[in-house]
């Protein structure tokens, strides 16, 4: 069963927190698979959105078929006023898949947060699922 967040060999959480500086993350592609903000509040769904704009069709397809699962969280605002929220879901805004041209754990892993979650919903954290 997958767990959130992934942990390194010492057991430390690999939750990627928002950083003050942004970088050009052109060696990755992301595809959104869940828009929890839409589920809770309505409006237009972002499911299926692919980023960044520099990603090629091949990179996007690799994200869809080979991508690592992630989720982005805000500080709980998405759940404001919602009753009966599952504690494991609290703060989750988006979920998706990422493909990177380099090994996992690099700056590219922050790309979804910087390029989509932060500007679109104010997300402050990205977590990668540990597959067992």
JSON list of C-alpha atoms in Angstrom, two decimals:
[
{"chain": "A", "resi": 1, "resn": "UNK", "atom": "CA", "xyz": [0.00, 0.00, 0.00]},
{"chain": "A", "resi": 2, "resn": "UNK", "atom": "CA", "xyz": [1.50, 3.38, -0.95]},
{"chain": "A", "resi": 3, "resn": "UNK", "atom": "CA", "xyz": [2.19, 5.86, 1.83]},
{"chain": "A", "resi": 4, "resn": "UNK", "atom": "CA", "xyz": [2.51, 9.64, 1.96]},
{"chain": "A", "resi": 5, "resn": "UNK", "atom": "CA", "xyz": [5.10, 11.10, 2.06]},
{"chain": "A", "resi": 6, "resn": "UNK", "atom": "CA", "xyz": [7.98, 9.03, 0.77]},
{"chain": "A", "resi": 7, "resn": "UNK", "atom": "CA", "xyz": [10.92, 8.53, 3.11]},
{"chain": "A", "resi": 8, "resn": "UNK", "atom": "CA", "xyz": [14.63, 8.24, 2.44]},
{"chain": "A", "resi": 9, "resn": "UNK", "atom": "CA", "xyz": [16.93, 5.48, 3.70]},
{"chain": "A", "resi": 10, "resn": "UNK", "atom": "CA", "xyz": [17.19, 7.17, 7.13]},
{"chain": "A", "resi": 11, "resn": "UNK", "atom": "CA", "xyz": [13.40, 7.48, 7.44]},
{"chain": "A", "resi": 12, "resn": "UNK", "atom": "CA", "xyz": [13.28, 11.22, 6.80]},
{"chain": "A", "resi": 13, "resn": "UNK", "atom": "CA", "xyz": [10.19, 12.53, 5.02]},
{"chain": "A", "resi": 14, "resn": "UNK", "atom": "CA", "xyz": [10.86, 13.59, 1.44]},
{"chain": "A", "resi": 15, "resn": "UNK", "atom": "CA", "xyz": [8.22, 16.32, 1.43]},
{"chain": "A", "resi": 16, "resn": "UNK", "atom": "CA", "xyz": [9.46, 19.08, -0.82]},
{"chain": "A", "resi": 17, "resn": "UNK", "atom": "CA", "xyz": [8.64, 22.39, 0.83]},
{"chain": "A", "resi": 18, "resn": "UNK", "atom": "CA", "xyz": [8.24, 25.63, -1.09]},
{"chain": "A", "resi": 19, "resn": "UNK", "atom": "CA", "xyz": [11.50, 27.48, -1.68]},
{"chain": "A", "resi": 20, "resn": "UNK", "atom": "CA", "xyz": [11.95, 31.19, -2.17]},
{"chain": "A", "resi": 21, "resn": "UNK", "atom": "CA", "xyz": [13.69, 30.88, -5.53]},
{"chain": "A", "resi": 22, "resn": "UNK", "atom": "CA", "xyz": [12.29, 29.30, -8.65]},
{"chain": "A", "resi": 23, "resn": "UNK", "atom": "CA", "xyz": [14.30, 27.57, -11.34]},
{"chain": "A", "resi": 24, "resn": "UNK", "atom": "CA", "xyz": [13.70, 26.57, -14.94]},
{"chain": "A", "resi": 25, "resn": "UNK", "atom": "CA", "xyz": [12.40, 23.00, -14.72]},
{"chain": "A", "resi": 26, "resn": "UNK", "atom": "CA", "xyz": [12.35, 22.13, -18.41]},
{"chain": "A", "resi": 27, "resn": "UNK", "atom": "CA", "xyz": [13.49, 18.53, -17.98]},
{"chain": "A", "resi": 28, "resn": "UNK", "atom": "CA", "xyz": [10.23, 17.25, -16.55]},
{"chain": "A", "resi": 29, "resn": "UNK", "atom": "CA", "xyz": [6.55, 16.91, -17.41]},
{"chain": "A", "resi": 30, "resn": "UNK", "atom": "CA", "xyz": [3.53, 16.69, -15.13]},
{"chain": "A", "resi": 31, "resn": "UNK", "atom": "CA", "xyz": [-0.07, 15.62, -15.67]},
{"chain": "A", "resi": 32, "resn": "UNK", "atom": "CA", "xyz": [-2.80, 16.40, -13.14]},
{"chain": "A", "resi": 33, "resn": "UNK", "atom": "CA", "xyz": [-4.92, 13.38, -12.24]},
{"chain": "A", "resi": 34, "resn": "UNK", "atom": "CA", "xyz": [-7.02, 14.86, -9.45]},
{"chain": "A", "resi": 35, "resn": "UNK", "atom": "CA", "xyz": [-8.30, 18.35, -8.70]},
{"chain": "A", "resi": 36, "resn": "UNK", "atom": "CA", "xyz": [-9.62, 18.22, -5.15]},
{"chain": "A", "resi": 37, "resn": "UNK", "atom": "CA", "xyz": [-10.33, 21.96, -5.13]},
{"chain": "A", "resi": 38, "resn": "UNK", "atom": "CA", "xyz": [-12.78, 21.32, -7.98]},
{"chain": "A", "resi": 39, "resn": "UNK", "atom": "CA", "xyz": [-14.26, 18.33, -6.15]},
{"chain": "A", "resi": 40, "resn": "UNK", "atom": "CA", "xyz": [-14.95, 20.45, -3.05]},
{"chain": "A", "resi": 41, "resn": "UNK", "atom": "CA", "xyz": [-15.83, 23.80, -4.58]},
{"chain": "A", "resi": 42, "resn": "UNK", "atom": "CA", "xyz": [-16.89, 23.21, -8.18]},
{"chain": "A", "resi": 43, "resn": "UNK", "atom": "CA", "xyz": [-15.68, 25.32, -11.08]},
{"chain": "A", "resi": 44, "resn": "UNK", "atom": "CA", "xyz": [-13.51, 24.14, -13.93]},
{"chain": "A", "resi": 45, "resn": "UNK", "atom": "CA", "xyz": [-11.48, 20.99, -13.29]},
{"chain": "A", "resi": 46, "resn": "UNK", "atom": "CA", "xyz": [-7.74, 20.97, -13.97]},
{"chain": "A", "resi": 47, "resn": "UNK", "atom": "CA", "xyz": [-7.63, 17.16, -14.40]},
{"chain": "A", "resi": 48, "resn": "UNK", "atom": "CA", "xyz": [-5.66, 16.38, -17.54]},
{"chain": "A", "resi": 49, "resn": "UNK", "atom": "CA", "xyz": [-3.67, 19.61, -17.44]},
{"chain": "A", "resi": 50, "resn": "UNK", "atom": "CA", "xyz": [-0.06, 19.06, -18.54]},
{"chain": "A", "resi": 51, "resn": "UNK", "atom": "CA", "xyz": [2.89, 21.32, -17.74]},
{"chain": "A", "resi": 52, "resn": "UNK", "atom": "CA", "xyz": [5.31, 22.99, -18.19]},
{"chain": "A", "resi": 53, "resn": "UNK", "atom": "CA", "xyz": [4.73, 24.66, -21.52]},
{"chain": "A", "resi": 54, "resn": "UNK", "atom": "CA", "xyz": [8.23, 23.57, -22.60]},
{"chain": "A", "resi": 55, "resn": "UNK", "atom": "CA", "xyz": [7.35, 19.88, -22.13]},
{"chain": "A", "resi": 56, "resn": "UNK", "atom": "CA", "xyz": [7.15, 17.94, -25.39]},
{"chain": "A", "resi": 57, "resn": "UNK", "atom": "CA", "xyz": [4.29, 15.61, -26.29]},
{"chain": "A", "resi": 58, "resn": "UNK", "atom": "CA", "xyz": [6.66, 12.69, -25.69]},
{"chain": "A", "resi": 59, "resn": "UNK", "atom": "CA", "xyz": [7.52, 13.95, -22.18]},
{"chain": "A", "resi": 60, "resn": "UNK", "atom": "CA", "xyz": [3.83, 14.39, -21.34]},
{"chain": "A", "resi": 61, "resn": "UNK", "atom": "CA", "xyz": [3.03, 10.89, -22.55]},
{"chain": "A", "resi": 62, "resn": "UNK", "atom": "CA", "xyz": [5.87, 9.51, -20.42]},
{"chain": "A", "resi": 63, "resn": "UNK", "atom": "CA", "xyz": [4.42, 11.32, -17.40]},
{"chain": "A", "resi": 64, "resn": "UNK", "atom": "CA", "xyz": [1.05, 9.69, -18.09]},
{"chain": "A", "resi": 65, "resn": "UNK", "atom": "CA", "xyz": [2.48, 6.19, -18.55]},
{"chain": "A", "resi": 66, "resn": "UNK", "atom": "CA", "xyz": [5.67, 6.10, -16.43]},
{"chain": "A", "resi": 67, "resn": "UNK", "atom": "CA", "xyz": [5.12, 8.96, -14.02]},
{"chain": "A", "resi": 68, "resn": "UNK", "atom": "CA", "xyz": [5.71, 8.97, -10.27]},
{"chain": "A", "resi": 69, "resn": "UNK", "atom": "CA", "xyz": [2.65, 9.94, -8.20]},
{"chain": "A", "resi": 70, "resn": "UNK", "atom": "CA", "xyz": [2.67, 13.15, -6.18]},
{"chain": "A", "resi": 71, "resn": "UNK", "atom": "CA", "xyz": [0.23, 15.39, -4.35]},
{"chain": "A", "resi": 72, "resn": "UNK", "atom": "CA", "xyz": [0.31, 19.08, -3.49]},
{"chain": "A", "resi": 73, "resn": "UNK", "atom": "CA", "xyz": [-1.00, 20.61, -0.30]},
{"chain": "A", "resi": 74, "resn": "UNK", "atom": "CA", "xyz": [-1.97, 24.04, 0.88]},
{"chain": "A", "resi": 75, "resn": "UNK", "atom": "CA", "xyz": [-2.17, 25.09, 4.53]},
{"chain": "A", "resi": 76, "resn": "UNK", "atom": "CA", "xyz": [-5.68, 23.63, 4.86]},
{"chain": "A", "resi": 77, "resn": "UNK", "atom": "CA", "xyz": [-7.57, 26.42, 3.10]},
{"chain": "A", "resi": 78, "resn": "UNK", "atom": "CA", "xyz": [-9.04, 24.03, 0.53]},
{"chain": "A", "resi": 79, "resn": "UNK", "atom": "CA", "xyz": [-10.89, 22.30, 3.38]},
{"chain": "A", "resi": 80, "resn": "UNK", "atom": "CA", "xyz": [-12.19, 25.47, 5.06]},
{"chain": "A", "resi": 81, "resn": "UNK", "atom": "CA", "xyz": [-15.85, 25.05, 5.86]},
{"chain": "A", "resi": 82, "resn": "UNK", "atom": "CA", "xyz": [-15.93, 21.40, 4.76]},
{"chain": "A", "resi": 83, "resn": "UNK", "atom": "CA", "xyz": [-17.42, 18.85, 7.18]},
{"chain": "A", "resi": 84, "resn": "UNK", "atom": "CA", "xyz": [-16.19, 15.29, 7.56]},
{"chain": "A", "resi": 85, "resn": "UNK", "atom": "CA", "xyz": [-12.82, 15.72, 5.85]},
{"chain": "A", "resi": 86, "resn": "UNK", "atom": "CA", "xyz": [-10.67, 12.59, 5.92]},
{"chain": "A", "resi": 87, "resn": "UNK", "atom": "CA", "xyz": [-7.55, 13.49, 7.95]},
{"chain": "A", "resi": 88, "resn": "UNK", "atom": "CA", "xyz": [-5.33, 11.88, 5.28]},
{"chain": "A", "resi": 89, "resn": "UNK", "atom": "CA", "xyz": [-6.82, 14.25, 2.70]},
{"chain": "A", "resi": 90, "resn": "UNK", "atom": "CA", "xyz": [-6.63, 17.47, 4.73]},
{"chain": "A", "resi": 91, "resn": "UNK", "atom": "CA", "xyz": [-4.88, 20.16, 2.71]},
{"chain": "A", "resi": 92, "resn": "UNK", "atom": "CA", "xyz": [-4.57, 18.08, -0.47]},
{"chain": "A", "resi": 93, "resn": "UNK", "atom": "CA", "xyz": [-5.37, 20.28, -3.48]},
{"chain": "A", "resi": 94, "resn": "UNK", "atom": "CA", "xyz": [-3.95, 18.44, -6.50]},
{"chain": "A", "resi": 95, "resn": "UNK", "atom": "CA", "xyz": [-2.61, 15.00, -7.37]},
{"chain": "A", "resi": 96, "resn": "UNK", "atom": "CA", "xyz": [-0.72, 14.00, -10.46]},
{"chain": "A", "resi": 97, "resn": "UNK", "atom": "CA", "xyz": [2.13, 12.20, -12.15]},
{"chain": "A", "resi": 98, "resn": "UNK", "atom": "CA", "xyz": [5.61, 13.45, -12.98]},
{"chain": "A", "resi": 99, "resn": "UNK", "atom": "CA", "xyz": [8.28, 12.21, -15.36]},
{"chain": "A", "resi": 100, "resn": "UNK", "atom": "CA", "xyz": [11.80, 13.59, -15.09]},
{"chain": "A", "resi": 101, "resn": "UNK", "atom": "CA", "xyz": [14.75, 13.27, -17.44]},
{"chain": "A", "resi": 102, "resn": "UNK", "atom": "CA", "xyz": [17.04, 12.88, -14.41]},
{"chain": "A", "resi": 103, "resn": "UNK", "atom": "CA", "xyz": [16.96, 10.73, -11.29]},
{"chain": "A", "resi": 104, "resn": "UNK", "atom": "CA", "xyz": [14.21, 11.49, -8.76]},
{"chain": "A", "resi": 105, "resn": "UNK", "atom": "CA", "xyz": [15.10, 13.79, -5.88]},
{"chain": "A", "resi": 106, "resn": "UNK", "atom": "CA", "xyz": [16.43, 16.73, -7.88]},
{"chain": "A", "resi": 107, "resn": "UNK", "atom": "CA", "xyz": [15.15, 20.26, -8.39]},
{"chain": "A", "resi": 108, "resn": "UNK", "atom": "CA", "xyz": [12.77, 19.00, -11.09]},
{"chain": "A", "resi": 109, "resn": "UNK", "atom": "CA", "xyz": [10.68, 17.41, -8.33]},
{"chain": "A", "resi": 110, "resn": "UNK", "atom": "CA", "xyz": [9.73, 20.92, -7.21]},
{"chain": "A", "resi": 111, "resn": "UNK", "atom": "CA", "xyz": [8.48, 21.81, -10.72]},
{"chain": "A", "resi": 112, "resn": "UNK", "atom": "CA", "xyz": [4.80, 20.95, -10.17]},
{"chain": "A", "resi": 113, "resn": "UNK", "atom": "CA", "xyz": [4.76, 23.07, -7.02]},
{"chain": "A", "resi": 114, "resn": "UNK", "atom": "CA", "xyz": [6.43, 26.11, -8.61]},
{"chain": "A", "resi": 115, "resn": "UNK", "atom": "CA", "xyz": [4.78, 25.89, -12.02]},
{"chain": "A", "resi": 116, "resn": "UNK", "atom": "CA", "xyz": [1.24, 24.98, -11.04]},
{"chain": "A", "resi": 117, "resn": "UNK", "atom": "CA", "xyz": [0.34, 24.51, -7.38]},
{"chain": "A", "resi": 118, "resn": "UNK", "atom": "CA", "xyz": [1.85, 27.67, -5.96]},
{"chain": "A", "resi": 119, "resn": "UNK", "atom": "CA", "xyz": [0.52, 30.15, -8.55]},
{"chain": "A", "resi": 120, "resn": "UNK", "atom": "CA", "xyz": [-2.89, 28.48, -9.01]},
{"chain": "A", "resi": 121, "resn": "UNK", "atom": "CA", "xyz": [-3.88, 27.69, -5.42]},
{"chain": "A", "resi": 122, "resn": "UNK", "atom": "CA", "xyz": [-1.10, 28.81, -3.09]},
{"chain": "A", "resi": 123, "resn": "UNK", "atom": "CA", "xyz": [0.19, 25.30, -2.45]},
{"chain": "A", "resi": 124, "resn": "UNK", "atom": "CA", "xyz": [3.16, 25.18, -0.10]},
{"chain": "A", "resi": 125, "resn": "UNK", "atom": "CA", "xyz": [4.21, 21.52, -0.17]},
{"chain": "A", "resi": 126, "resn": "UNK", "atom": "CA", "xyz": [4.60, 18.64, -2.60]},
{"chain": "A", "resi": 127, "resn": "UNK", "atom": "CA", "xyz": [4.81, 15.02, -1.51]},
{"chain": "A", "resi": 128, "resn": "UNK", "atom": "CA", "xyz": [5.90, 12.02, -3.54]},
{"chain": "A", "resi": 129, "resn": "UNK", "atom": "CA", "xyz": [4.27, 8.68, -2.89]},
{"chain": "A", "resi": 130, "resn": "UNK", "atom": "CA", "xyz": [6.43, 5.82, -1.74]},
{"chain": "A", "resi": 131, "resn": "UNK", "atom": "CA", "xyz": [5.56, 2.71, -3.75]},
{"chain": "A", "resi": 132, "resn": "UNK", "atom": "CA", "xyz": [6.14, -0.52, -1.88]}
]
